[in-house]
């Protein structure tokens, strides 16, 4: 029950993931971290023009069930923990 009205022309596959800046390529027989995947920017809006972006499978998995606030909180807290941990 997710809206879907995109056409092939609405999908642009970049050379690099716009979120993780890793190269995008198709894996050999299976999906890999660098595989291009279609993502809904705002999930409840669905697959509609202007709401889709091709990102790496790794980026898509990272953001799959998290809100932007949760991702930011995770990154901030991970940074604090790593900075305070002796090498």
PDB file of C-alpha atoms in Angstrom:
ATOM      1  CA  UNK A   1       0.000   0.000   0.000  1.00  0.00           C
ATOM      2  CA  UNK A   2       2.876   2.362  -0.755  1.00  0.00           C
ATOM      3  CA  UNK A   3       2.227   4.974  -3.453  1.00  0.00           C
ATOM      4  CA  UNK A   4       4.112   4.166  -6.664  1.00  0.00           C
ATOM      5  CA  UNK A   5       4.074   6.465  -9.672  1.00  0.00           C
ATOM      6  CA  UNK A   6       7.696   6.751 -10.821  1.00  0.00           C
ATOM      7  CA  UNK A   7       8.853   6.066 -14.350  1.00  0.00           C
ATOM      8  CA  UNK A   8      12.307   4.936 -15.487  1.00  0.00           C
ATOM      9  CA  UNK A   9      13.158   8.564 -16.280  1.00  0.00           C
ATOM     10  CA  UNK A  10      12.645   9.432 -12.597  1.00  0.00           C
ATOM     11  CA  UNK A  11      15.519   7.140 -11.575  1.00  0.00           C
ATOM     12  CA  UNK A  12      19.075   8.451 -11.877  1.00  0.00           C
ATOM     13  CA  UNK A  13      21.884   6.048 -10.973  1.00  0.00           C
ATOM     14  CA  UNK A  14      24.981   8.007  -9.919  1.00  0.00           C
ATOM     15  CA  UNK A  15      28.527   6.646 -10.076  1.00  0.00           C
ATOM     16  CA  UNK A  16      28.907   7.092  -6.303  1.00  0.00           C
ATOM     17  CA  UNK A  17      26.510   6.749  -3.388  1.00  0.00           C
ATOM     18  CA  UNK A  18      25.352  10.272  -2.507  1.00  0.00           C
ATOM     19  CA  UNK A  19      25.197   9.362   1.200  1.00  0.00           C
ATOM     20  CA  UNK A  20      28.388   7.343   1.779  1.00  0.00           C
ATOM     21  CA  UNK A  21      30.468   8.480  -1.206  1.00  0.00           C
ATOM     22  CA  UNK A  22      31.370   4.914  -2.178  1.00  0.00           C
ATOM     23  CA  UNK A  23      31.342   3.703  -5.787  1.00  0.00           C
ATOM     24  CA  UNK A  24      28.138   2.031  -6.944  1.00  0.00           C
ATOM     25  CA  UNK A  25      28.347  -1.197  -8.925  1.00  0.00           C
ATOM     26  CA  UNK A  26      26.361  -4.360  -9.398  1.00  0.00           C
ATOM     27  CA  UNK A  27      27.685  -7.327  -7.424  1.00  0.00           C
ATOM     28  CA  UNK A  28      28.447 -10.670  -9.022  1.00  0.00           C
ATOM     29  CA  UNK A  29      25.329 -12.766  -8.505  1.00  0.00           C
ATOM     30  CA  UNK A  30      24.331 -11.123  -5.229  1.00  0.00           C
ATOM     31  CA  UNK A  31      23.687  -7.778  -3.649  1.00  0.00           C
ATOM     32  CA  UNK A  32      26.731  -6.179  -2.004  1.00  0.00           C
ATOM     33  CA  UNK A  33      27.425  -3.011   0.009  1.00  0.00           C
ATOM     34  CA  UNK A  34      28.055  -1.085  -3.221  1.00  0.00           C
ATOM     35  CA  UNK A  35      24.946  -2.290  -5.059  1.00  0.00           C
ATOM     36  CA  UNK A  36      22.643   0.530  -6.181  1.00  0.00           C
ATOM     37  CA  UNK A  37      19.253   0.476  -4.441  1.00  0.00           C
ATOM     38  CA  UNK A  38      16.186   2.642  -4.781  1.00  0.00           C
ATOM     39  CA  UNK A  39      15.352   4.557  -1.605  1.00  0.00           C
ATOM     40  CA  UNK A  40      12.309   6.561  -0.571  1.00  0.00           C
ATOM     41  CA  UNK A  41      13.519   9.825   0.991  1.00  0.00           C
ATOM     42  CA  UNK A  42      10.304  10.224   3.001  1.00  0.00           C
ATOM     43  CA  UNK A  43       9.031   6.655   3.408  1.00  0.00           C
ATOM     44  CA  UNK A  44       5.303   7.319   3.781  1.00  0.00           C
ATOM     45  CA  UNK A  45       5.219   9.324   0.523  1.00  0.00           C
ATOM     46  CA  UNK A  46       6.195   6.212  -1.415  1.00  0.00           C
ATOM     47  CA  UNK A  47       7.923   5.785  -4.747  1.00  0.00           C
ATOM     48  CA  UNK A  48       6.849   9.027  -6.381  1.00  0.00           C
ATOM     49  CA  UNK A  49       8.812  11.510  -8.502  1.00  0.00           C
ATOM     50  CA  UNK A  50      11.046  13.706  -6.335  1.00  0.00           C
ATOM     51  CA  UNK A  51      10.972  11.262  -3.403  1.00  0.00           C
ATOM     52  CA  UNK A  52      13.379   8.618  -4.688  1.00  0.00           C
ATOM     53  CA  UNK A  53      17.144   8.442  -4.671  1.00  0.00           C
ATOM     54  CA  UNK A  54      19.549   5.702  -5.734  1.00  0.00           C
ATOM     55  CA  UNK A  55      21.927   4.973  -2.851  1.00  0.00           C
ATOM     56  CA  UNK A  56      24.200   2.074  -1.925  1.00  0.00           C
ATOM     57  CA  UNK A  57      22.730  -1.015  -0.317  1.00  0.00           C
ATOM     58  CA  UNK A  58      24.927  -0.287   2.719  1.00  0.00           C
ATOM     59  CA  UNK A  59      23.486   3.233   3.120  1.00  0.00           C
ATOM     60  CA  UNK A  60      19.975   1.888   2.629  1.00  0.00           C
ATOM     61  CA  UNK A  61      20.484  -0.717   5.358  1.00  0.00           C
ATOM     62  CA  UNK A  62      21.929   1.883   7.743  1.00  0.00           C
ATOM     63  CA  UNK A  63      18.931   4.180   7.365  1.00  0.00           C
ATOM     64  CA  UNK A  64      16.305   1.472   6.879  1.00  0.00           C
ATOM     65  CA  UNK A  65      14.412   1.775  10.159  1.00  0.00           C
ATOM     66  CA  UNK A  66      15.906   4.896  11.690  1.00  0.00           C
ATOM     67  CA  UNK A  67      14.736   8.468  11.613  1.00  0.00           C
ATOM     68  CA  UNK A  68      17.139  11.256  10.726  1.00  0.00           C
ATOM     69  CA  UNK A  69      17.184  12.308  14.393  1.00  0.00           C
ATOM     70  CA  UNK A  70      18.100   8.748  15.452  1.00  0.00           C
ATOM     71  CA  UNK A  71      20.907   8.556  12.886  1.00  0.00           C
ATOM     72  CA  UNK A  72      22.269  11.936  14.024  1.00  0.00           C
ATOM     73  CA  UNK A  73      22.068  10.901  17.696  1.00  0.00           C
ATOM     74  CA  UNK A  74      23.831   7.617  16.952  1.00  0.00           C
ATOM     75  CA  UNK A  75      26.621   9.394  15.049  1.00  0.00           C
ATOM     76  CA  UNK A  76      27.054  12.053  17.738  1.00  0.00           C
ATOM     77  CA  UNK A  77      27.140   9.518  20.562  1.00  0.00           C
ATOM     78  CA  UNK A  78      29.460   7.149  18.688  1.00  0.00           C
ATOM     79  CA  UNK A  79      31.822  10.054  18.065  1.00  0.00           C
ATOM     80  CA  UNK A  80      31.784  10.962  21.786  1.00  0.00           C
ATOM     81  CA  UNK A  81      32.504   7.360  22.807  1.00  0.00           C
ATOM     82  CA  UNK A  82      35.335   6.953  20.282  1.00  0.00           C
ATOM     83  CA  UNK A  83      36.957  10.274  21.177  1.00  0.00           C
ATOM     84  CA  UNK A  84      36.929   9.432  24.880  1.00  0.00           C
ATOM     85  CA  UNK A  85      38.267   5.888  24.386  1.00  0.00           C
ATOM     86  CA  UNK A  86      42.073   5.619  24.659  1.00  0.00           C
ATOM     87  CA  UNK A  87      43.745   4.197  21.563  1.00  0.00           C
TER      88      UNK A  87
END
